[in-house]
mmCIF file of C-alpha atoms in Angstrom:
data_model
loop_
_atom_site.group_PDB
_atom_site.id
_atom_site.type_symbol
_atom_site.label_atom_id
_atom_site.label_comp_id
_atom_site.label_asym_id
_atom_site.label_seq_id
_atom_site.Cartn_x
_atom_site.Cartn_y
_atom_site.Cartn_z
ATOM 1 C CA UNK C 1 88.416 87.687 -149.064
ATOM 2 C CA UNK C 2 90.195 88.648 -152.269
ATOM 3 C CA UNK C 3 93.352 87.568 -154.135
ATOM 4 C CA UNK C 4 96.659 89.186 -153.241
ATOM 5 C CA UNK C 5 99.643 89.037 -155.573
ATOM 6 C CA UNK C 6 102.136 90.010 -152.864
ATOM 7 C CA UNK C 7 102.108 86.542 -151.306
ATOM 8 C CA UNK C 8 105.067 84.514 -152.595
ATOM 9 C CA UNK C 9 106.371 81.026 -151.913
ATOM 10 C CA UNK C 10 108.801 78.634 -153.564
ATOM 11 C CA UNK C 11 107.048 75.834 -155.398
ATOM 12 C CA UNK C 12 108.716 72.546 -154.376
ATOM 13 C CA UNK C 13 108.182 70.956 -157.780
ATOM 14 C CA UNK C 14 109.463 73.721 -160.058
ATOM 15 C CA UNK C 15 111.746 75.343 -157.444
ATOM 16 C CA UNK C 16 110.478 78.684 -158.689
ATOM 17 C CA UNK C 17 108.935 81.530 -156.756
ATOM 18 C CA UNK C 18 105.178 81.600 -157.249
ATOM 19 C CA UNK C 19 102.618 84.271 -156.468
ATOM 20 C CA UNK C 20 100.339 81.572 -155.237
ATOM 21 C CA UNK C 21 97.154 83.614 -154.790
ATOM 22 C CA UNK C 22 97.609 86.128 -157.554
ATOM 23 C CA UNK C 23 94.645 85.011 -159.659
ATOM 24 C CA UNK C 24 91.778 83.951 -157.417
ATOM 25 C CA UNK C 25 90.869 82.813 -153.893
ATOM 26 C CA UNK C 26 87.562 80.992 -153.534
ATOM 27 C CA UNK C 27 85.567 77.925 -152.424
ATOM 28 C CA UNK C 28 86.725 77.697 -148.794
ATOM 29 C CA UNK C 29 86.185 75.063 -146.157
ATOM 30 C CA UNK C 30 85.627 76.415 -142.642
ATOM 31 C CA UNK C 31 86.031 75.238 -139.072
ATOM 32 C CA UNK C 32 86.063 76.727 -135.574
ATOM 33 C CA UNK C 33 89.020 76.114 -133.293
ATOM 34 C CA UNK C 34 89.744 77.966 -130.040
ATOM 35 C CA UNK C 35 86.931 80.479 -130.645
ATOM 36 C CA UNK C 36 88.481 81.365 -133.981
ATOM 37 C CA UNK C 37 87.159 80.703 -137.473
ATOM 38 C CA UNK C 38 89.693 79.134 -139.801
ATOM 39 C CA UNK C 39 89.217 79.095 -143.556
ATOM 40 C CA UNK C 40 91.077 76.703 -145.818
ATOM 41 C CA UNK C 41 90.648 78.306 -149.187
ATOM 42 C CA UNK C 42 91.536 77.438 -152.755
ATOM 43 C CA UNK C 43 94.102 79.788 -154.263
ATOM 44 C CA UNK C 44 95.053 79.937 -157.932
ATOM 45 C CA UNK C 45 98.349 81.341 -159.023
ATOM 46 C CA UNK C 46 98.660 82.584 -162.566
ATOM 47 C CA UNK C 47 95.857 84.778 -163.942
ATOM 48 C CA UNK C 48 97.398 84.674 -167.419
ATOM 49 C CA UNK C 49 97.545 80.899 -167.654
ATOM 50 C CA UNK C 50 95.396 79.316 -170.325
ATOM 51 C CA UNK C 51 94.004 75.854 -170.985
ATOM 52 C CA UNK C 52 93.974 74.796 -167.345
ATOM 53 C CA UNK C 53 97.493 76.022 -166.778
ATOM 54 C CA UNK C 54 96.857 77.205 -163.245
ATOM 55 C CA UNK C 55 97.785 75.290 -160.123
ATOM 56 C CA UNK C 56 95.456 75.423 -157.114
ATOM 57 C CA UNK C 57 96.867 75.326 -153.587
ATOM 58 C CA UNK C 58 95.203 75.509 -150.197
ATOM 59 C CA UNK C 59 95.750 78.610 -148.103
ATOM 60 C CA UNK C 60 94.844 79.143 -144.442
ATOM 61 C CA UNK C 61 93.267 82.226 -142.878
ATOM 62 C CA UNK C 62 91.851 82.967 -139.439
ATOM 63 C CA UNK C 63 89.415 85.412 -137.883
ATOM 64 C CA UNK C 64 88.147 86.103 -134.384
ATOM 65 C CA UNK C 65 84.927 87.710 -135.648
ATOM 66 C CA UNK C 66 84.292 85.451 -138.655
ATOM 67 C CA UNK C 67 84.378 88.396 -141.049
ATOM 68 C CA UNK C 68 87.866 89.928 -141.122
ATOM 69 C CA UNK C 69 90.496 87.334 -141.988
ATOM 70 C CA UNK C 70 94.263 87.222 -141.743
ATOM 71 C CA UNK C 71 96.020 84.934 -144.195
ATOM 72 C CA UNK C 72 99.056 82.820 -143.446
ATOM 73 C CA UNK C 73 101.955 83.872 -145.679
ATOM 74 C CA UNK C 74 102.346 80.564 -147.507
ATOM 75 C CA UNK C 75 99.905 77.860 -148.609
ATOM 76 C CA UNK C 76 99.537 75.041 -146.104
ATOM 77 C CA UNK C 77 98.775 72.300 -148.611
ATOM 78 C CA UNK C 78 100.075 72.075 -152.146
ATOM 79 C CA UNK C 79 101.305 69.558 -154.749
ATOM 80 C CA UNK C 80 104.705 68.104 -154.040
ATOM 81 C CA UNK C 81 107.110 65.619 -155.578
ATOM 82 C CA UNK C 82 105.568 62.738 -153.714
ATOM 83 C CA UNK C 83 103.473 59.634 -154.254
ATOM 84 C CA UNK C 84 100.349 61.767 -154.734
ATOM 85 C CA UNK C 85 101.704 64.010 -157.468
ATOM 86 C CA UNK C 86 100.133 61.884 -160.178
ATOM 87 C CA UNK C 87 96.715 62.883 -158.824
ATOM 88 C CA UNK C 88 97.432 66.365 -157.466
ATOM 89 C CA UNK C 89 99.502 67.903 -160.248
ATOM 90 C CA UNK C 90 99.547 70.051 -162.302
ATOM 91 C CA UNK C 91 95.996 71.229 -161.582
ATOM 92 C CA UNK C 92 96.503 71.109 -157.850
ATOM 93 C CA UNK C 93 94.241 70.810 -154.812
ATOM 94 C CA UNK C 94 90.761 72.268 -155.104
ATOM 95 C CA UNK C 95 87.638 72.975 -153.063
ATOM 96 C CA UNK C 96 88.434 71.697 -149.540
ATOM 97 C CA UNK C 97 85.764 70.677 -147.021
ATOM 98 C CA UNK C 98 86.921 70.333 -143.411
ATOM 99 C CA UNK C 99 85.525 68.232 -140.592
ATOM 100 C CA UNK C 100 86.660 67.501 -137.063
ATOM 101 C CA UNK C 101 86.481 63.946 -135.769
ATOM 102 C CA UNK C 102 85.511 63.097 -132.164
ATOM 103 C CA UNK C 103 89.205 62.660 -131.238
ATOM 104 C CA UNK C 104 90.084 66.175 -132.438
ATOM 105 C CA UNK C 105 91.684 65.240 -135.764
ATOM 106 C CA UNK C 106 90.884 67.467 -138.722
ATOM 107 C CA UNK C 107 90.123 65.834 -142.044
ATOM 108 C CA UNK C 108 90.197 67.791 -145.281
ATOM 109 C CA UNK C 109 88.446 66.379 -148.341
ATOM 110 C CA UNK C 110 89.608 68.039 -151.520
ATOM 111 C CA UNK C 111 89.595 67.544 -155.277
ATOM 112 C CA UNK C 112 92.825 66.303 -156.796
ATOM 113 C CA UNK C 113 93.109 67.724 -160.292
ATOM 114 C CA UNK C 114 95.747 66.256 -162.586
ATOM 115 C CA UNK C 115 94.025 67.755 -165.629
ATOM 116 C CA UNK C 116 92.747 64.334 -166.617
ATOM 117 C CA UNK C 117 90.479 62.974 -163.881
ATOM 118 C CA UNK C 118 89.205 64.904 -160.868
ATOM 119 C CA UNK C 119 89.316 62.720 -157.758
ATOM 120 C CA UNK C 120 88.269 63.089 -154.148
ATOM 121 C CA UNK C 121 91.290 62.902 -151.843
ATOM 122 C CA UNK C 122 91.819 63.354 -148.119
ATOM 123 C CA UNK C 123 94.440 64.854 -145.818
ATOM 124 C CA UNK C 124 94.608 64.934 -142.021
ATOM 125 C CA UNK C 125 95.974 67.388 -139.471
ATOM 126 C CA UNK C 126 96.085 68.057 -135.748
ATOM 127 C CA UNK C 127 96.581 71.816 -136.032
ATOM 128 C CA UNK C 128 95.148 72.896 -139.431
ATOM 129 C CA UNK C 129 98.625 74.052 -140.520
ATOM 130 C CA UNK C 130 100.529 70.813 -141.046
ATOM 131 C CA UNK C 131 98.731 68.317 -143.267
ATOM 132 C CA UNK C 132 99.428 64.683 -144.084
ATOM 133 C CA UNK C 133 98.213 63.597 -147.500
ATOM 134 C CA UNK C 134 96.465 60.230 -147.706
ATOM 135 C CA UNK C 135 95.541 60.400 -151.384
ATOM 136 C CA UNK C 136 92.341 59.296 -153.134
ATOM 137 C CA UNK C 137 89.603 58.173 -150.757
ATOM 138 C CA UNK C 138 88.333 55.349 -152.987
ATOM 139 C CA UNK C 139 91.695 53.607 -153.554
ATOM 140 C CA UNK C 140 90.778 50.488 -151.596
ATOM 141 C CA UNK C 141 87.046 50.296 -152.245
ATOM 142 C CA UNK C 142 85.588 47.639 -154.516
ATOM 143 C CA UNK C 143 89.081 46.536 -155.641
ATOM 144 C CA UNK C 144 89.911 50.031 -156.871
ATOM 145 C CA UNK C 145 86.926 50.164 -159.209
ATOM 146 C CA UNK C 146 86.270 53.824 -158.439
ATOM 147 C CA UNK C 147 89.834 55.062 -158.127
ATOM 148 C CA UNK C 148 89.826 56.709 -161.547
ATOM 149 C CA UNK C 149 86.161 57.609 -161.664
ATOM 150 C CA UNK C 150 85.417 61.330 -161.659
ATOM 151 C CA UNK C 151 84.655 62.293 -158.037
ATOM 152 C CA UNK C 152 84.315 65.616 -156.238
ATOM 153 C CA UNK C 153 82.762 67.448 -153.323
ATOM 154 C CA UNK C 154 82.611 65.282 -150.205
ATOM 155 C CA UNK C 155 80.213 66.434 -147.479
ATOM 156 C CA UNK C 156 80.683 64.329 -144.367
ATOM 157 C CA UNK C 157 77.700 64.176 -142.019
ATOM 158 C CA UNK C 158 78.396 66.138 -138.840
ATOM 159 C CA UNK C 159 76.483 66.958 -135.679
ATOM 160 C CA UNK C 160 76.524 70.142 -133.651
ATOM 161 C CA UNK C 161 78.182 69.078 -130.380
ATOM 162 C CA UNK C 162 79.063 71.653 -127.718
ATOM 163 C CA UNK C 163 78.995 74.365 -130.370
ATOM 164 C CA UNK C 164 81.257 72.514 -132.805
ATOM 165 C CA UNK C 165 80.415 70.477 -135.887
ATOM 166 C CA UNK C 166 81.822 67.004 -135.266
ATOM 167 C CA UNK C 167 81.793 64.119 -137.738
ATOM 168 C CA UNK C 168 79.114 61.641 -136.697
ATOM 169 C CA UNK C 169 79.217 57.871 -136.963
ATOM 170 C CA UNK C 170 76.184 55.780 -137.870
ATOM 171 C CA UNK C 171 76.522 52.173 -136.735
ATOM 172 C CA UNK C 172 80.271 52.649 -136.477
ATOM 173 C CA UNK C 173 80.744 54.396 -139.823
ATOM 174 C CA UNK C 174 81.044 57.962 -141.031
ATOM 175 C CA UNK C 175 78.811 58.954 -143.936
ATOM 176 C CA UNK C 176 79.628 61.235 -146.831
ATOM 177 C CA UNK C 177 77.424 62.711 -149.536
ATOM 178 C CA UNK C 178 79.583 63.316 -152.604
ATOM 179 C CA UNK C 179 79.520 63.846 -156.343
ATOM 180 C CA UNK C 180 79.104 66.523 -158.947
ATOM 181 C CA UNK C 181 76.340 65.555 -161.346
ATOM 182 C CA UNK C 182 74.400 63.402 -158.875
ATOM 183 C CA UNK C 183 74.680 63.112 -155.110
ATOM 184 C CA UNK C 184 76.101 59.746 -154.087
ATOM 185 C CA UNK C 185 76.745 58.272 -150.658
ATOM 186 C CA UNK C 186 79.853 56.638 -149.178
ATOM 187 C CA UNK C 187 80.800 55.226 -145.768
ATOM 188 C CA UNK C 188 84.023 54.857 -143.821
ATOM 189 C CA UNK C 189 85.221 53.526 -140.501
ATOM 190 C CA UNK C 190 88.323 55.719 -140.243
ATOM 191 C CA UNK C 191 87.428 58.781 -142.355
ATOM 192 C CA UNK C 192 90.341 58.048 -144.696
ATOM 193 C CA UNK C 193 89.280 55.001 -146.696
ATOM 194 C CA UNK C 194 85.778 55.326 -148.114
ATOM 195 C CA UNK C 195 83.467 52.886 -149.848
ATOM 196 C CA UNK C 196 80.779 54.186 -152.211
ATOM 197 C CA UNK C 197 77.336 52.678 -151.783
ATOM 198 C CA UNK C 198 76.143 50.838 -154.889
ATOM 199 C CA UNK C 199 72.751 50.003 -156.314
ATOM 200 C CA UNK C 200 71.521 46.531 -157.238
ATOM 201 C CA UNK C 201 73.429 46.711 -160.518
ATOM 202 C CA UNK C 202 76.721 47.489 -158.861
ATOM 203 C CA UNK C 203 76.679 51.101 -160.021
ATOM 204 C CA UNK C 204 76.907 54.196 -157.852
ATOM 205 C CA UNK C 205 73.780 54.736 -155.802
ATOM 206 C CA UNK C 206 72.352 58.156 -156.638
ATOM 207 C CA UNK C 207 70.492 59.466 -153.607
ATOM 208 C CA UNK C 208 69.651 62.841 -155.122
ATOM 209 C CA UNK C 209 69.456 64.023 -158.713
ATOM 210 C CA UNK C 210 68.973 67.192 -160.763
ATOM 211 C CA UNK C 211 65.436 68.413 -161.325
ATOM 212 C CA UNK C 212 64.647 69.481 -164.865
ATOM 213 C CA UNK C 213 63.383 73.030 -165.362
ATOM 214 C CA UNK C 214 64.481 74.030 -161.874
ATOM 215 C CA UNK C 215 67.522 75.906 -160.582
ATOM 216 C CA UNK C 216 69.403 72.598 -160.159
ATOM 217 C CA UNK C 217 68.524 71.162 -163.568
ATOM 218 C CA UNK C 218 72.136 70.340 -164.472
ATOM 219 C CA UNK C 219 74.135 69.530 -161.342
ATOM 220 C CA UNK C 220 73.491 68.719 -157.701
ATOM 221 C CA UNK C 221 76.852 69.037 -155.977
ATOM 222 C CA UNK C 222 77.235 68.755 -152.184
ATOM 223 C CA UNK C 223 78.244 71.916 -150.366
ATOM 224 C CA UNK C 224 79.568 72.157 -146.785
ATOM 225 C CA UNK C 225 79.572 69.167 -144.430
ATOM 226 C CA UNK C 226 76.055 67.813 -143.984
ATOM 227 C CA UNK C 227 74.284 68.347 -140.668
ATOM 228 C CA UNK C 228 72.509 65.786 -138.525
ATOM 229 C CA UNK C 229 69.396 67.366 -136.986
ATOM 230 C CA UNK C 230 66.372 66.045 -135.172
ATOM 231 C CA UNK C 231 64.393 66.413 -138.416
ATOM 232 C CA UNK C 232 66.865 64.538 -140.574
ATOM 233 C CA UNK C 233 70.207 64.997 -142.300
ATOM 234 C CA UNK C 234 70.368 68.409 -143.923
ATOM 235 C CA UNK C 235 72.574 68.744 -146.980
ATOM 236 C CA UNK C 236 73.253 72.199 -148.340
ATOM 237 C CA UNK C 237 74.184 71.740 -151.982
ATOM 238 C CA UNK C 238 75.149 73.634 -155.094
ATOM 239 C CA UNK C 239 72.636 73.432 -157.910
ATOM 240 C CA UNK C 240 73.595 74.414 -161.430
ATOM 241 C CA UNK C 241 71.087 75.461 -164.053
ATOM 242 C CA UNK C 242 71.320 73.820 -167.459
ATOM 243 C CA UNK C 243 71.948 75.697 -170.679
ATOM 244 C CA UNK C 244 69.276 75.237 -173.325
ATOM 245 C CA UNK C 245 66.698 72.481 -173.094
ATOM 246 C CA UNK C 246 65.755 71.564 -169.543
ATOM 247 C CA UNK C 247 66.955 74.843 -168.042
ATOM 248 C CA UNK C 248 64.724 77.176 -166.091
ATOM 249 C CA UNK C 249 64.444 80.785 -167.209
ATOM 250 C CA UNK C 250 64.122 81.892 -163.583
ATOM 251 C CA UNK C 251 67.901 81.983 -163.329
ATOM 252 C CA UNK C 252 70.632 82.570 -165.910
ATOM 253 C CA UNK C 253 71.862 79.502 -167.737
ATOM 254 C CA UNK C 254 74.855 77.885 -166.109
ATOM 255 C CA UNK C 255 74.340 79.717 -162.810
ATOM 256 C CA UNK C 256 75.161 77.987 -159.524
ATOM 257 C CA UNK C 257 72.739 78.626 -156.642
ATOM 258 C CA UNK C 258 72.582 77.105 -153.164
ATOM 259 C CA UNK C 259 69.820 74.642 -152.298
ATOM 260 C CA UNK C 260 68.836 72.422 -149.389
ATOM 261 C CA UNK C 261 67.733 68.815 -149.240
ATOM 262 C CA UNK C 262 66.757 66.717 -146.250
ATOM 263 C CA UNK C 263 67.473 63.006 -145.875
ATOM 264 C CA UNK C 264 65.978 60.486 -143.474
ATOM 265 C CA UNK C 265 68.272 60.201 -140.449
ATOM 266 C CA UNK C 266 67.276 56.546 -140.043
ATOM 267 C CA UNK C 267 67.881 55.850 -143.736
ATOM 268 C CA UNK C 268 70.390 58.402 -145.112
ATOM 269 C CA UNK C 269 69.818 57.182 -148.677
ATOM 270 C CA UNK C 270 66.209 58.334 -148.560
ATOM 271 C CA UNK C 271 65.456 61.900 -149.601
ATOM 272 C CA UNK C 272 62.601 63.424 -147.612
ATOM 273 C CA UNK C 273 62.285 66.958 -148.879
ATOM 274 C CA UNK C 274 63.933 69.399 -151.231
ATOM 275 C CA UNK C 275 63.757 73.167 -150.996
ATOM 276 C CA UNK C 276 62.298 74.176 -154.351
ATOM 277 C CA UNK C 277 63.667 77.700 -154.261
ATOM 278 C CA UNK C 278 67.382 78.267 -153.794
ATOM 279 C CA UNK C 279 68.271 80.201 -150.674
ATOM 280 C CA UNK C 280 71.307 81.890 -152.131
ATOM 281 C CA UNK C 281 72.042 82.938 -155.725
ATOM 282 C CA UNK C 282 74.508 85.220 -157.469
ATOM 283 C CA UNK C 283 73.313 88.810 -157.423
ATOM 284 C CA UNK C 284 76.190 91.026 -156.340
ATOM 285 C CA UNK C 285 78.647 92.311 -158.963
ATOM 286 C CA UNK C 286 81.549 90.139 -157.777
ATOM 287 C CA UNK C 287 79.329 87.056 -157.879
ATOM 288 C CA UNK C 288 78.713 87.373 -161.606
ATOM 289 C CA UNK C 289 81.852 89.004 -162.928
ATOM 290 C CA UNK C 290 84.789 86.825 -161.952
ATOM 291 C CA UNK C 291 86.405 83.788 -163.458
ATOM 292 C CA UNK C 292 83.048 82.021 -163.899
ATOM 293 C CA UNK C 293 80.885 84.644 -165.533
ATOM 294 C CA UNK C 294 77.599 82.760 -165.399
ATOM 295 C CA UNK C 295 77.878 83.380 -161.663
ATOM 296 C CA UNK C 296 78.268 81.267 -158.563
ATOM 297 C CA UNK C 297 77.538 81.442 -154.901
ATOM 298 C CA UNK C 298 79.326 78.135 -154.353
ATOM 299 C CA UNK C 299 78.569 77.221 -150.737
ATOM 300 C CA UNK C 300 81.273 75.176 -149.070
ATOM 301 C CA UNK C 301 82.152 76.273 -145.530
ATOM 302 C CA UNK C 302 79.667 76.218 -142.646
ATOM 303 C CA UNK C 303 80.388 76.937 -138.984
ATOM 304 C CA UNK C 304 78.361 77.674 -135.877
ATOM 305 C CA UNK C 305 80.123 80.647 -134.331
ATOM 306 C CA UNK C 306 79.026 83.041 -131.588
ATOM 307 C CA UNK C 307 75.486 81.587 -131.700
ATOM 308 C CA UNK C 308 75.145 82.207 -135.439
ATOM 309 C CA UNK C 309 75.554 80.211 -138.607
ATOM 310 C CA UNK C 310 78.334 81.483 -140.869
ATOM 311 C CA UNK C 311 78.181 80.212 -144.440
ATOM 312 C CA UNK C 312 81.243 80.857 -146.621
ATOM 313 C CA UNK C 313 81.027 80.582 -150.375
ATOM 314 C CA UNK C 314 83.017 81.138 -153.544
ATOM 315 C CA UNK C 315 81.915 84.024 -155.736
ATOM 316 C CA UNK C 316 82.269 83.346 -159.453
ATOM 317 C CA UNK C 317 85.381 81.236 -158.768
ATOM 318 C CA UNK C 318 87.224 84.413 -157.797
ATOM 319 C CA UNK C 319 86.615 85.564 -154.221
ATOM 320 C CA UNK C 320 85.124 84.421 -150.928
ATOM 321 C CA UNK C 321 81.730 85.622 -149.731
ATOM 322 C CA UNK C 322 79.867 85.209 -146.456
ATOM 323 C CA UNK C 323 76.252 84.894 -145.353
ATOM 324 C CA UNK C 324 75.292 84.952 -141.660
ATOM 325 C CA UNK C 325 72.117 83.784 -139.983
ATOM 326 C CA UNK C 326 71.134 83.581 -136.337
ATOM 327 C CA UNK V 1 94.388 92.277 -174.406
ATOM 328 C CA UNK V 2 91.547 91.907 -171.921
ATOM 329 C CA UNK V 3 89.254 90.524 -174.592
ATOM 330 C CA UNK V 4 91.943 88.034 -175.579
ATOM 331 C CA UNK V 5 92.350 86.931 -171.981
ATOM 332 C CA UNK V 6 88.621 86.423 -171.583
ATOM 333 C CA UNK V 7 88.599 84.438 -174.800
ATOM 334 C CA UNK V 8 91.308 82.132 -173.550
ATOM 335 C CA UNK V 9 89.567 81.771 -170.194
ATOM 336 C CA UNK V 10 86.449 80.714 -172.065
ATOM 337 C CA UNK V 11 88.530 78.063 -173.806
ATOM 338 C CA UNK V 12 89.922 77.019 -170.424
ATOM 339 C CA UNK V 13 86.445 76.488 -168.965
ATOM 340 C CA UNK V 14 85.242 74.697 -172.088
ATOM 341 C CA UNK V 15 88.310 72.430 -172.083
ATOM 342 C CA UNK V 16 87.467 71.368 -168.529
ATOM 343 C CA UNK V 17 83.954 70.530 -169.649
ATOM 344 C CA UNK V 18 85.334 68.521 -172.572
ATOM 345 C CA UNK V 19 87.723 66.636 -170.290
ATOM 346 C CA UNK V 20 84.828 65.882 -167.956
ATOM 347 C CA UNK V 21 82.683 64.582 -170.806
ATOM 348 C CA UNK V 22 85.595 62.565 -172.189
ATOM 349 C CA UNK V 23 86.113 60.834 -168.863
ATOM 350 C CA UNK V 24 82.414 60.178 -168.439
ATOM 351 C CA UNK V 25 82.354 58.488 -171.843
ATOM 352 C CA UNK V 26 85.507 56.505 -171.125
ATOM 353 C CA UNK V 27 84.069 55.265 -167.842
ATOM 354 C CA UNK V 28 80.854 54.217 -169.512
ATOM 355 C CA UNK V 29 82.653 52.314 -172.241
ATOM 356 C CA UNK V 30 84.729 50.425 -169.702
ATOM 357 C CA UNK V 31 81.654 49.237 -167.879
ATOM 358 C CA UNK V 32 78.984 48.434 -170.343
ATOM 359 C CA UNK V 33 78.728 46.873 -173.743
ATOM 360 C CA UNK V 34 77.160 48.372 -176.828
ATOM 361 C CA UNK V 35 74.086 46.257 -176.187
ATOM 362 C CA UNK V 36 73.832 47.756 -172.715
ATOM 363 C CA UNK V 37 74.096 51.230 -174.179
ATOM 364 C CA UNK V 38 71.159 50.460 -176.452
ATOM 365 C CA UNK V 39 69.115 49.196 -173.512
ATOM 366 C CA UNK V 40 70.092 52.260 -171.506
ATOM 367 C CA UNK V 41 69.079 54.502 -174.373
ATOM 368 C CA UNK V 42 65.671 52.888 -174.629
ATOM 369 C CA UNK V 43 65.248 53.094 -170.873
ATOM 370 C CA UNK V 44 66.175 56.767 -170.816
ATOM 371 C CA UNK V 45 63.531 57.482 -173.424
ATOM 372 C CA UNK V 46 60.937 56.420 -170.933
ATOM 373 C CA UNK V 47 62.469 57.872 -167.789
ATOM 374 C CA UNK V 48 63.796 61.353 -167.269
ATOM 375 C CA UNK V 49 66.215 60.309 -164.529
ATOM 376 C CA UNK V 50 65.497 63.393 -162.532
ATOM 377 C CA UNK V 51 63.916 64.029 -159.181
ATOM 378 C CA UNK V 52 60.262 64.937 -159.456
ATOM 379 C CA UNK V 53 59.336 68.130 -157.620
ATOM 380 C CA UNK V 54 56.906 67.438 -154.822
ATOM 381 C CA UNK V 55 54.933 70.602 -155.412
ATOM 382 C CA UNK V 56 54.630 71.030 -151.664
ATOM 383 C CA UNK V 57 56.034 73.776 -149.516
ATOM 384 C CA UNK V 58 58.928 72.356 -147.516
ATOM 385 C CA UNK V 59 58.908 72.445 -143.756
ATOM 386 C CA UNK V 60 60.683 75.538 -142.485
ATOM 387 C CA UNK V 61 62.029 73.646 -139.475
ATOM 388 C CA UNK V 62 64.936 72.128 -141.338
ATOM 389 C CA UNK V 63 66.092 75.246 -143.127
ATOM 390 C CA UNK V 64 68.827 76.088 -140.642
ATOM 391 C CA UNK V 65 67.738 79.698 -140.672
ATOM 392 C CA UNK V 66 68.862 80.144 -144.245
ATOM 393 C CA UNK V 67 65.456 80.596 -145.833
ATOM 394 C CA UNK V 68 67.119 83.468 -147.632
ATOM 395 C CA UNK V 69 70.786 84.079 -147.084
ATOM 396 C CA UNK V 70 71.822 87.473 -145.807
ATOM 397 C CA UNK V 71 75.073 88.306 -147.502
ATOM 398 C CA UNK V 72 77.823 90.310 -145.862
ATOM 399 C CA UNK V 73 79.217 92.672 -148.472
#
């Protein structure tokens, strides 16, 4: 999937016509509904904007074969003049992950970017087209202690049920791996209001951390929704290589590759194993030549479709790529 | 023109990094005192804070078939 400057909509805040996917389309969430793959992708508007001047919006596309997608003409989720504008604007909504709950509700976890603090927010929908914004997920937790703490990339634990990935509850609560630098854990009864797990000192509990001199020496950032399996909870994540000291020379500095880590299904805070070699890395021209020139294969959307796993990823913060495995 | 655009994009990316670092520092200052920072510093000197590689080959059973991703071009 590539950007297309012919798509126009009227921005409700500025009341101006915007070519909402002129610059880049990337980092999509994915879900299967009615034997169709839907992508909710991040679209950036102005390729000439500088100093964070772009606004990200969420577009919707569908495909019956998982490869060829048709986009809806207008974004389905975008900053508005509402109570959430102070978090969502002007940077916009970024990097959505989608899960389906057992009652058929879709929850989208995205990054609110107001060009000051990035925050994990959530929206809900019954049809993937009309979304209700619920704002930051940590508003109510610990008396608001983590409301303005930098938070990104929420991967809710799901389970493959009748061919669909459904959010799974553990002792009555959903679980979410989240974070950017470290992987943290949070829990929720309703999927809207989340509480981060803390360590004995009252600080965020880090359940997984970067490994120096490896491909994920800088960042360990959750990818698509995590998967409950008989062997444990599998988290596909995005590992970023450091620049300079602590980096590995096996991969270019600053490169994002995809890794895998397994957690204990009886104790989701306990890491069991980590794949030492990334299973996906930038190699194709469009994966190293876009907006983020160090290269990314930023994994974010995972679906089980037609008896295969489809993994959608952002390429260099510019386009959408796909890897398929039986 | 293209070079200029790339230059500004580089500034854009770097500004995001700076904003991230700024907020990390601000969060730290709101939570811990200067004494705590000193203790943290001393602690960090003795602990890398990173996950130690196991040195073992991981089980292939949990790889979800993505031992090596096959990209669709």
